[in-house]
Amino acid sequence: MLMIDIALASYNGEKYISEQIDSILSSELDASRFALKSIIVSDNRSTDRTADIVTEIAQRHDKVKLTINEKRGVINNFNHALTHSTADYIMLSDQDDIWQHNKILLSMQKLLEMEEAHGKDCPLLVFTDLAITDSRLNTVQPSFFDYMKIKPEGYQLPANIFLSNVAPGCTMIFNRKLLEMAMPVPEQAAMHDWWLILVATTFGKVGHVDQATIFYRQHEGNQVGARRSRYWEMLLRPRAKCRMAKNSLEMAARQALAFKKRFGLIPHSSMGAINFLITFSHLRRLERIRGLVAGKIGYRTFFGNGLLYLLALMLPVSK
């Protein structure tokens, strides 16, 4: 029997965490092939009743495990949860969503198809779409991909995946081989989910399910949510938008440098994008433009690419 662990990172999530855990526990499974081993809740020293609520649930359901993480931050919290996983396959969970009944089933079916094609020794990752909801689970957007203008096939272009992520971690499932390669996620990573898909894209295989499997709850307490840039914001707040784009580019460059230091020998298909991002600020302006065009490096929207080329021309050349 194949076993699945769920790594759930929590912090002050008392309002919704019980609903989320219940949705996972009631998920549809293929009982002849795989089963849920554990829901590992790593709590980041919540100041509300989150840990108490999880403890109460764990007393009723032995699959639910609570562990306390002393290091602050989302990445450290997921790192802590993942170190407690011993299953063949791992899924990530936020504390405030609701999993649809077939999320685990669809994700595992896709991953096992890929495993048959590529073998267990290949790092594998699968992600799905999400339905964006309000705090009461009323659907606001039926497709996260459509709303954020994400082409899920973007993971097939290493140059672009090093610039921006396409998959929220709460939609991911991956095998132990990927976990062993990717862990620990470094502090220089922009986000744990982005790091995981970078490793899978570069050294393994990535697949996706073009179907929403999560109600992605948006509320006032979201640490990371679904928000897209709008054209009029650039007109009203050009300096702020350029500063945000610059910060995003610098974050991608720091992550690329950490990736290069961690793995050393990297396939040529990814190495070009990594080196370009690392050296971007040191290149002359025309070299930046040539690199973007030649490497087909860009964001997923016309607006995003416009900002990228604007930065290439405006940013001073670092010594």
Short mmCIF file of the C-alpha atoms (twelve columns), coordinates in Angstrom:
data_MODEL
# 
_entry.id   MODEL 
# 
loop_
_atom_site.group_PDB 
_atom_site.id 
_atom_site.type_symbol 
_atom_site.label_atom_id 
_atom_site.label_alt_id 
_atom_site.label_comp_id 
_atom_site.label_asym_id 
_atom_site.label_seq_id 
_atom_site.Cartn_x 
_atom_site.Cartn_y 
_atom_site.Cartn_z 
_atom_site.pdbx_PDB_model_num 
ATOM 1   C CA . MET A 1   0.000   0.000  0.000   1 
ATOM 2   C CA . LEU A 2   1.348   3.422  -0.997  1 
ATOM 3   C CA . MET A 3   1.221   6.017  1.782   1 
ATOM 4   C CA . ILE A 4   0.626   9.773  1.646   1 
ATOM 5   C CA . ASP A 5   1.584   12.418 4.197   1 
ATOM 6   C CA . ILE A 6   0.013   15.879 4.322   1 
ATOM 7   C CA . ALA A 7   2.297   18.675 5.578   1 
ATOM 8   C CA . LEU A 8   0.179   21.508 6.977   1 
ATOM 9   C CA . ALA A 9   1.807   24.715 8.216   1 
ATOM 10  C CA . SER A 10  -0.246  26.688 10.728  1 
ATOM 11  C CA . TYR A 11  -0.063  30.051 12.459  1 
ATOM 12  C CA . ASN A 12  -3.011  31.710 14.206  1 
ATOM 13  C CA . GLY A 13  -5.432  29.683 12.131  1 
ATOM 14  C CA . GLU A 14  -8.072  28.912 14.756  1 
ATOM 15  C CA . LYS A 15  -10.916 30.221 12.594  1 
ATOM 16  C CA . TYR A 16  -10.623 27.749 9.718   1 
ATOM 17  C CA . ILE A 17  -8.141  24.970 10.526  1 
ATOM 18  C CA . SER A 18  -10.719 22.512 11.848  1 
ATOM 19  C CA . GLU A 19  -12.717 22.733 8.600   1 
ATOM 20  C CA . GLN A 20  -9.574  22.194 6.549   1 
ATOM 21  C CA . ILE A 21  -8.442  19.120 8.468   1 
ATOM 22  C CA . ASP A 22  -11.969 17.677 8.267   1 
ATOM 23  C CA . SER A 23  -11.972 18.148 4.481   1 
ATOM 24  C CA . ILE A 24  -8.680  16.237 4.209   1 
ATOM 25  C CA . LEU A 25  -9.844  13.409 6.468   1 
ATOM 26  C CA . SER A 26  -13.013 12.963 4.401   1 
ATOM 27  C CA . SER A 27  -11.150 12.831 1.063   1 
ATOM 28  C CA . GLU A 28  -11.901 10.139 -1.500  1 
ATOM 29  C CA . LEU A 29  -9.092  7.569  -1.895  1 
ATOM 30  C CA . ASP A 30  -8.360  4.484  -3.974  1 
ATOM 31  C CA . ALA A 31  -8.302  2.031  -1.067  1 
ATOM 32  C CA . SER A 32  -6.705  -0.696 -3.168  1 
ATOM 33  C CA . ARG A 33  -3.672  1.442  -4.065  1 
ATOM 34  C CA . PHE A 34  -2.975  4.211  -1.557  1 
ATOM 35  C CA . ALA A 35  -3.942  5.535  1.862   1 
ATOM 36  C CA . LEU A 36  -3.484  8.607  4.024   1 
ATOM 37  C CA . LYS A 37  -0.728  8.033  6.590   1 
ATOM 38  C CA . SER A 38  -0.515  11.316 8.512   1 
ATOM 39  C CA . ILE A 39  -1.583  14.932 8.563   1 
ATOM 40  C CA . ILE A 40  1.497   16.608 10.031  1 
ATOM 41  C CA . VAL A 41  0.574   20.007 11.456  1 
ATOM 42  C CA . SER A 42  3.592   22.205 12.140  1 
ATOM 43  C CA . ASP A 43  2.483   25.140 14.260  1 
ATOM 44  C CA . ASN A 44  4.607   28.289 14.335  1 
ATOM 45  C CA . ARG A 45  3.898   29.110 18.015  1 
ATOM 46  C CA . SER A 46  0.399   30.446 17.388  1 
ATOM 47  C CA . THR A 47  -0.887  32.945 19.935  1 
ATOM 48  C CA . ASP A 48  -4.512  31.852 19.475  1 
ATOM 49  C CA . ARG A 49  -6.143  28.421 20.019  1 
ATOM 50  C CA . THR A 50  -4.762  26.778 16.864  1 
ATOM 51  C CA . ALA A 51  -2.526  24.281 18.696  1 
ATOM 52  C CA . ASP A 52  -5.308  23.419 21.168  1 
ATOM 53  C CA . ILE A 53  -7.773  22.800 18.332  1 
ATOM 54  C CA . VAL A 54  -5.326  20.518 16.508  1 
ATOM 55  C CA . THR A 55  -4.597  18.648 19.756  1 
ATOM 56  C CA . GLU A 56  -8.325  18.062 20.253  1 
ATOM 57  C CA . ILE A 57  -8.662  16.760 16.680  1 
ATOM 58  C CA . ALA A 58  -5.594  14.517 17.144  1 
ATOM 59  C CA . GLN A 59  -7.245  12.897 20.173  1 
ATOM 60  C CA . ARG A 60  -10.093 11.768 17.903  1 
ATOM 61  C CA . HIS A 61  -8.038  10.993 14.777  1 
ATOM 62  C CA . ASP A 62  -4.686  9.241  15.194  1 
ATOM 63  C CA . LYS A 63  -3.599  10.291 11.694  1 
ATOM 64  C CA . VAL A 64  -3.346  13.922 12.854  1 
ATOM 65  C CA . LYS A 65  0.026   14.826 14.401  1 
ATOM 66  C CA . LEU A 66  0.980   18.170 15.951  1 
ATOM 67  C CA . THR A 67  4.554   19.426 16.113  1 
ATOM 68  C CA . ILE A 68  5.722   22.856 17.266  1 
ATOM 69  C CA . ASN A 69  8.144   24.832 15.108  1 
ATOM 70  C CA . GLU A 70  10.366  27.323 16.926  1 
ATOM 71  C CA . LYS A 71  11.718  29.041 13.791  1 
ATOM 72  C CA . ARG A 72  9.596   31.847 12.382  1 
ATOM 73  C CA . GLY A 73  8.441   32.088 8.786   1 
ATOM 74  C CA . VAL A 74  6.421   30.095 6.266   1 
ATOM 75  C CA . ILE A 75  9.450   28.381 4.696   1 
ATOM 76  C CA . ASN A 76  10.837  27.266 8.068   1 
ATOM 77  C CA . ASN A 77  7.409   26.036 9.105   1 
ATOM 78  C CA . PHE A 78  7.002   23.845 6.020   1 
ATOM 79  C CA . ASN A 79  10.617  22.662 6.361   1 
ATOM 80  C CA . HIS A 80  9.792   21.554 9.891   1 
ATOM 81  C CA . ALA A 81  6.644   19.706 8.822   1 
ATOM 82  C CA . LEU A 82  8.419   17.976 5.941   1 
ATOM 83  C CA . THR A 83  11.222  16.679 8.171   1 
ATOM 84  C CA . HIS A 84  8.566   14.642 10.006  1 
ATOM 85  C CA . SER A 85  7.264   12.984 6.845   1 
ATOM 86  C CA . THR A 86  8.055   9.304  6.251   1 
ATOM 87  C CA . ALA A 87  5.514   8.507  3.519   1 
ATOM 88  C CA . ASP A 88  6.096   7.661  -0.144  1 
ATOM 89  C CA . TYR A 89  4.264   10.772 -1.327  1 
ATOM 90  C CA . ILE A 90  3.728   14.190 0.197   1 
ATOM 91  C CA . MET A 91  1.130   16.919 -0.232  1 
ATOM 92  C CA . LEU A 92  1.214   20.466 1.132   1 
ATOM 93  C CA . SER A 93  -1.719  22.164 2.820   1 
ATOM 94  C CA . ASP A 94  -2.594  25.652 3.966   1 
ATOM 95  C CA . GLN A 95  -4.609  26.095 7.153   1 
ATOM 96  C CA . ASP A 96  -7.608  27.949 5.775   1 
ATOM 97  C CA . ASP A 97  -8.688  26.261 2.531   1 
ATOM 98  C CA . ILE A 98  -11.094 23.403 1.871   1 
ATOM 99  C CA . TRP A 99  -9.985  20.396 -0.159  1 
ATOM 100 C CA . GLN A 100 -12.505 19.037 -2.610  1 
ATOM 101 C CA . HIS A 101 -13.321 15.368 -2.046  1 
ATOM 102 C CA . ASN A 102 -11.364 14.180 -5.121  1 
ATOM 103 C CA . LYS A 103 -8.183  16.260 -4.697  1 
ATOM 104 C CA . ILE A 104 -5.992  13.459 -3.348  1 
ATOM 105 C CA . LEU A 105 -7.438  10.930 -5.796  1 
ATOM 106 C CA . LEU A 106 -6.883  13.057 -8.923  1 
ATOM 107 C CA . SER A 107 -3.420  14.173 -7.811  1 
ATOM 108 C CA . MET A 108 -2.246  10.647 -7.005  1 
ATOM 109 C CA . GLN A 109 -3.648  9.208  -10.225 1 
ATOM 110 C CA . LYS A 110 -1.666  11.746 -12.250 1 
ATOM 111 C CA . LEU A 111 1.511   11.217 -10.224 1 
ATOM 112 C CA . LEU A 112 1.317   7.434  -10.543 1 
ATOM 113 C CA . GLU A 113 0.860   7.776  -14.325 1 
ATOM 114 C CA . MET A 114 4.067   9.815  -14.422 1 
ATOM 115 C CA . GLU A 115 5.831   7.330  -12.162 1 
ATOM 116 C CA . GLU A 116 4.988   4.509  -14.573 1 
ATOM 117 C CA . ALA A 117 6.492   6.542  -17.418 1 
ATOM 118 C CA . HIS A 118 9.594   7.878  -15.658 1 
ATOM 119 C CA . GLY A 119 10.262  5.558  -12.705 1 
ATOM 120 C CA . LYS A 120 10.370  6.041  -8.934  1 
ATOM 121 C CA . ASP A 121 13.917  7.397  -9.029  1 
ATOM 122 C CA . CYS A 122 12.782  10.450 -11.006 1 
ATOM 123 C CA . PRO A 123 11.804  13.517 -8.931  1 
ATOM 124 C CA . LEU A 124 8.114   14.049 -9.713  1 
ATOM 125 C CA . LEU A 125 5.637   16.821 -8.894  1 
ATOM 126 C CA . VAL A 126 1.994   17.383 -9.835  1 
ATOM 127 C CA . PHE A 127 -0.132  20.475 -9.220  1 
ATOM 128 C CA . THR A 128 -3.766  21.371 -9.873  1 
ATOM 129 C CA . ASP A 129 -5.989  24.388 -10.411 1 
ATOM 130 C CA . LEU A 130 -7.929  26.076 -7.579  1 
ATOM 131 C CA . ALA A 131 -11.287 27.783 -7.209  1 
ATOM 132 C CA . ILE A 132 -10.905 31.170 -5.503  1 
ATOM 133 C CA . THR A 133 -13.553 31.853 -2.851  1 
ATOM 134 C CA . ASP A 134 -14.398 34.508 -0.306  1 
ATOM 135 C CA . SER A 135 -14.212 33.843 3.434   1 
ATOM 136 C CA . ARG A 136 -17.600 32.081 3.346   1 
ATOM 137 C CA . LEU A 137 -16.543 29.784 0.490   1 
ATOM 138 C CA . ASN A 138 -18.630 31.552 -2.143  1 
ATOM 139 C CA . THR A 139 -16.806 31.080 -5.445  1 
ATOM 140 C CA . VAL A 140 -15.297 34.337 -6.708  1 
ATOM 141 C CA . GLN A 141 -13.268 32.865 -9.577  1 
ATOM 142 C CA . PRO A 142 -13.689 29.232 -10.699 1 
ATOM 143 C CA . SER A 143 -10.110 29.015 -12.007 1 
ATOM 144 C CA . PHE A 144 -6.972  30.400 -10.367 1 
ATOM 145 C CA . PHE A 145 -5.081  29.728 -13.612 1 
ATOM 146 C CA . ASP A 146 -7.486  31.876 -15.636 1 
ATOM 147 C CA . TYR A 147 -7.749  34.631 -13.042 1 
ATOM 148 C CA . MET A 148 -3.979  34.985 -12.640 1 
ATOM 149 C CA . LYS A 149 -3.416  34.481 -16.390 1 
ATOM 150 C CA . ILE A 150 -1.235  31.450 -15.696 1 
ATOM 151 C CA . LYS A 151 -0.447  28.976 -18.408 1 
ATOM 152 C CA . PRO A 152 0.146   25.835 -16.335 1 
ATOM 153 C CA . GLU A 153 2.410   24.481 -19.075 1 
ATOM 154 C CA . GLY A 154 4.833   27.270 -18.139 1 
ATOM 155 C CA . TYR A 155 6.847   24.805 -16.066 1 
ATOM 156 C CA . GLN A 156 8.083   23.381 -19.382 1 
ATOM 157 C CA . LEU A 157 10.116  26.568 -19.908 1 
ATOM 158 C CA . PRO A 158 12.914  26.652 -17.294 1 
ATOM 159 C CA . ALA A 159 13.757  30.234 -18.218 1 
ATOM 160 C CA . ASN A 160 10.309  31.385 -17.131 1 
ATOM 161 C CA . ILE A 161 9.883   29.178 -14.075 1 
ATOM 162 C CA . PHE A 162 13.036  30.714 -12.575 1 
ATOM 163 C CA . LEU A 163 11.415  34.129 -13.008 1 
ATOM 164 C CA . SER A 164 7.966   33.351 -11.575 1 
ATOM 165 C CA . ASN A 165 6.122   30.417 -10.046 1 
ATOM 166 C CA . VAL A 166 3.030   28.860 -11.647 1 
ATOM 167 C CA . ALA A 167 1.790   26.583 -8.860  1 
ATOM 168 C CA . PRO A 168 0.658   27.333 -5.283  1 
ATOM 169 C CA . GLY A 169 2.056   24.806 -2.830  1 
ATOM 170 C CA . CYS A 170 -1.376  23.829 -1.525  1 
ATOM 171 C CA . THR A 171 -2.096  22.188 -4.901  1 
ATOM 172 C CA . MET A 172 1.112   20.126 -5.014  1 
ATOM 173 C CA . ILE A 173 1.847   16.449 -4.555  1 
ATOM 174 C CA . PHE A 174 5.356   15.058 -5.005  1 
ATOM 175 C CA . ASN A 175 7.340   11.887 -4.441  1 
ATOM 176 C CA . ARG A 176 10.008  11.173 -1.846  1 
ATOM 177 C CA . LYS A 177 12.790  11.447 -4.426  1 
ATOM 178 C CA . LEU A 178 11.923  15.111 -4.963  1 
ATOM 179 C CA . LEU A 179 11.691  15.708 -1.223  1 
ATOM 180 C CA . GLU A 180 15.155  14.230 -0.687  1 
ATOM 181 C CA . MET A 181 16.645  16.404 -3.436  1 
ATOM 182 C CA . ALA A 182 14.939  19.651 -2.463  1 
ATOM 183 C CA . MET A 183 15.267  19.586 1.321   1 
ATOM 184 C CA . PRO A 184 15.976  21.638 3.209   1 
ATOM 185 C CA . VAL A 185 14.449  24.600 1.404   1 
ATOM 186 C CA . PRO A 186 17.040  27.374 1.903   1 
ATOM 187 C CA . GLU A 187 16.248  30.698 3.541   1 
ATOM 188 C CA . GLN A 188 17.204  32.411 0.274   1 
ATOM 189 C CA . ALA A 189 14.318  30.695 -1.528  1 
ATOM 190 C CA . ALA A 190 11.471  33.014 -2.421  1 
ATOM 191 C CA . MET A 191 8.963   30.399 -1.269  1 
ATOM 192 C CA . HIS A 192 8.968   26.671 -0.500  1 
ATOM 193 C CA . ASP A 193 6.580   25.789 -3.330  1 
ATOM 194 C CA . TRP A 194 8.569   27.738 -5.916  1 
ATOM 195 C CA . TRP A 195 11.757  25.960 -4.809  1 
ATOM 196 C CA . LEU A 196 10.109  22.543 -5.107  1 
ATOM 197 C CA . ILE A 197 8.891   23.125 -8.653  1 
ATOM 198 C CA . LEU A 198 12.309  24.518 -9.649  1 
ATOM 199 C CA . VAL A 199 13.972  21.299 -8.492  1 
ATOM 200 C CA . ALA A 200 11.343  19.145 -10.206 1 
ATOM 201 C CA . THR A 201 11.533  21.112 -13.468 1 
ATOM 202 C CA . THR A 202 15.330  21.042 -13.558 1 
ATOM 203 C CA . PHE A 203 16.039  17.472 -12.461 1 
ATOM 204 C CA . GLY A 204 12.759  15.605 -12.866 1 
ATOM 205 C CA . LYS A 205 9.289   15.916 -14.319 1 
ATOM 206 C CA . VAL A 206 6.275   18.105 -13.584 1 
ATOM 207 C CA . GLY A 207 2.649   17.480 -14.504 1 
ATOM 208 C CA . HIS A 208 -0.635  19.214 -13.816 1 
ATOM 209 C CA . VAL A 209 -4.334  18.484 -13.473 1 
ATOM 210 C CA . ASP A 210 -6.390  21.108 -15.288 1 
ATOM 211 C CA . GLN A 211 -9.162  21.006 -12.709 1 
ATOM 212 C CA . ALA A 212 -9.809  22.915 -9.500  1 
ATOM 213 C CA . THR A 213 -9.382  20.651 -6.472  1 
ATOM 214 C CA . ILE A 214 -9.312  23.260 -3.702  1 
ATOM 215 C CA . PHE A 215 -11.576 26.032 -2.484  1 
ATOM 216 C CA . TYR A 216 -8.835  28.661 -2.061  1 
ATOM 217 C CA . ARG A 217 -10.252 30.844 0.677   1 
ATOM 218 C CA . GLN A 218 -9.381  34.552 0.567   1 
ATOM 219 C CA . HIS A 219 -9.839  36.496 3.794   1 
ATOM 220 C CA . GLU A 220 -8.325  39.303 5.820   1 
ATOM 221 C CA . GLY A 221 -5.755  37.011 7.454   1 
ATOM 222 C CA . ASN A 222 -4.186  35.471 4.345   1 
ATOM 223 C CA . GLN A 223 -0.385  35.452 4.493   1 
ATOM 224 C CA . VAL A 224 -0.203  34.677 0.770   1 
ATOM 225 C CA . GLY A 225 -3.207  35.113 -1.471  1 
ATOM 226 C CA . ALA A 226 -4.503  35.491 -4.991  1 
ATOM 227 C CA . ARG A 227 -4.020  38.988 -6.329  1 
ATOM 228 C CA . ARG A 228 -3.152  40.057 -9.841  1 
ATOM 229 C CA . SER A 229 -1.680  43.331 -11.043 1 
ATOM 230 C CA . ARG A 230 -3.937  45.757 -12.886 1 
ATOM 231 C CA . TYR A 231 -2.917  48.125 -15.654 1 
ATOM 232 C CA . TRP A 232 -4.423  51.184 -13.997 1 
ATOM 233 C CA . GLU A 233 -2.246  50.630 -10.918 1 
ATOM 234 C CA . MET A 234 0.829   51.253 -13.056 1 
ATOM 235 C CA . LEU A 235 -0.653  54.566 -14.209 1 
ATOM 236 C CA . LEU A 236 -1.618  55.688 -10.712 1 
ATOM 237 C CA . ARG A 237 1.398   54.319 -8.824  1 
ATOM 238 C CA . PRO A 238 4.249   53.918 -11.320 1 
ATOM 239 C CA . ARG A 239 7.064   54.200 -8.770  1 
ATOM 240 C CA . ALA A 240 5.486   51.712 -6.387  1 
ATOM 241 C CA . LYS A 241 4.845   49.192 -9.175  1 
ATOM 242 C CA . CYS A 242 8.394   49.519 -10.505 1 
ATOM 243 C CA . ARG A 243 9.763   49.070 -6.986  1 
ATOM 244 C CA . MET A 244 7.675   45.921 -6.525  1 
ATOM 245 C CA . ALA A 245 8.875   44.563 -9.873  1 
ATOM 246 C CA . LYS A 246 12.487  45.317 -8.922  1 
ATOM 247 C CA . ASN A 247 12.068  43.529 -5.576  1 
ATOM 248 C CA . SER A 248 10.530  40.528 -7.332  1 
ATOM 249 C CA . LEU A 249 13.428  40.350 -9.773  1 
ATOM 250 C CA . GLU A 250 15.996  40.595 -6.971  1 
ATOM 251 C CA . MET A 251 14.178  37.842 -5.053  1 
ATOM 252 C CA . ALA A 252 14.304  35.577 -8.117  1 
ATOM 253 C CA . ALA A 253 18.019  36.335 -8.500  1 
ATOM 254 C CA . ARG A 254 18.769  35.437 -4.853  1 
ATOM 255 C CA . GLN A 255 16.874  32.197 -5.255  1 
ATOM 256 C CA . ALA A 256 18.695  31.381 -8.502  1 
ATOM 257 C CA . LEU A 257 22.046  31.932 -6.776  1 
ATOM 258 C CA . ALA A 258 21.027  29.637 -3.895  1 
ATOM 259 C CA . PHE A 259 19.939  27.027 -6.451  1 
ATOM 260 C CA . LYS A 260 23.288  27.199 -8.242  1 
ATOM 261 C CA . LYS A 261 25.217  26.896 -4.970  1 
ATOM 262 C CA . ARG A 262 23.121  23.937 -3.818  1 
ATOM 263 C CA . PHE A 263 23.246  21.819 -6.960  1 
ATOM 264 C CA . GLY A 264 26.362  22.861 -8.887  1 
ATOM 265 C CA . LEU A 265 25.929  20.631 -11.945 1 
ATOM 266 C CA . ILE A 266 22.749  21.917 -13.563 1 
ATOM 267 C CA . PRO A 267 21.345  21.074 -17.024 1 
ATOM 268 C CA . HIS A 268 22.087  23.643 -19.716 1 
ATOM 269 C CA . SER A 269 18.363  24.301 -20.241 1 
ATOM 270 C CA . SER A 270 18.170  25.874 -16.767 1 
ATOM 271 C CA . MET A 271 21.723  27.161 -16.378 1 
ATOM 272 C CA . GLY A 272 21.299  29.961 -18.900 1 
ATOM 273 C CA . ALA A 273 18.344  31.452 -17.038 1 
ATOM 274 C CA . ILE A 274 20.098  31.057 -13.676 1 
ATOM 275 C CA . ASN A 275 23.247  32.864 -14.792 1 
ATOM 276 C CA . PHE A 276 21.230  35.587 -16.499 1 
ATOM 277 C CA . LEU A 277 19.215  36.320 -13.355 1 
ATOM 278 C CA . ILE A 278 22.294  36.275 -11.132 1 
ATOM 279 C CA . THR A 279 24.196  38.717 -13.355 1 
ATOM 280 C CA . PHE A 280 21.208  40.827 -14.490 1 
ATOM 281 C CA . SER A 281 22.039  43.879 -12.374 1 
ATOM 282 C CA . HIS A 282 25.677  43.835 -13.570 1 
ATOM 283 C CA . LEU A 283 24.867  43.654 -17.281 1 
ATOM 284 C CA . ARG A 284 24.754  46.697 -19.520 1 
ATOM 285 C CA . ARG A 285 21.245  47.717 -20.501 1 
ATOM 286 C CA . LEU A 286 21.423  46.429 -24.075 1 
ATOM 287 C CA . GLU A 287 22.909  43.145 -22.825 1 
ATOM 288 C CA . ARG A 288 19.878  42.744 -20.566 1 
ATOM 289 C CA . ILE A 289 17.487  43.264 -23.475 1 
ATOM 290 C CA . ARG A 290 19.429  40.854 -25.685 1 
ATOM 291 C CA . GLY A 291 19.444  38.270 -22.889 1 
ATOM 292 C CA . LEU A 292 15.689  38.538 -22.372 1 
ATOM 293 C CA . VAL A 293 14.995  38.162 -26.082 1 
ATOM 294 C CA . ALA A 294 17.562  35.421 -26.776 1 
ATOM 295 C CA . GLY A 295 16.629  33.396 -23.694 1 
ATOM 296 C CA . LYS A 296 12.890  33.932 -24.221 1 
ATOM 297 C CA . ILE A 297 12.728  34.974 -20.590 1 
ATOM 298 C CA . GLY A 298 9.561   36.690 -19.462 1 
ATOM 299 C CA . TYR A 299 6.508   36.878 -17.273 1 
ATOM 300 C CA . ARG A 300 3.125   35.423 -18.155 1 
ATOM 301 C CA . THR A 301 1.449   38.733 -19.081 1 
ATOM 302 C CA . PHE A 302 2.099   41.604 -21.467 1 
ATOM 303 C CA . PHE A 303 1.996   43.964 -18.488 1 
ATOM 304 C CA . GLY A 304 4.576   41.952 -16.573 1 
ATOM 305 C CA . ASN A 305 6.899   41.771 -19.548 1 
ATOM 306 C CA . GLY A 306 6.551   45.499 -20.107 1 
ATOM 307 C CA . LEU A 307 7.721   46.121 -16.542 1 
ATOM 308 C CA . LEU A 308 10.587  43.669 -16.997 1 
ATOM 309 C CA . TYR A 309 11.891  45.425 -20.101 1 
ATOM 310 C CA . LEU A 310 11.413  48.800 -18.423 1 
ATOM 311 C CA . LEU A 311 13.565  47.636 -15.517 1 
ATOM 312 C CA . ALA A 312 16.183  46.329 -17.934 1 
ATOM 313 C CA . LEU A 313 16.487  49.826 -19.371 1 
ATOM 314 C CA . MET A 314 16.114  51.855 -16.171 1 
ATOM 315 C CA . LEU A 315 18.062  50.006 -13.487 1 
ATOM 316 C CA . PRO A 316 21.604  51.298 -13.008 1 
ATOM 317 C CA . VAL A 317 24.425  48.911 -13.806 1 
ATOM 318 C CA . SER A 318 25.927  47.506 -10.598 1 
ATOM 319 C CA . LYS A 319 29.687  47.382 -10.220 1 
# 
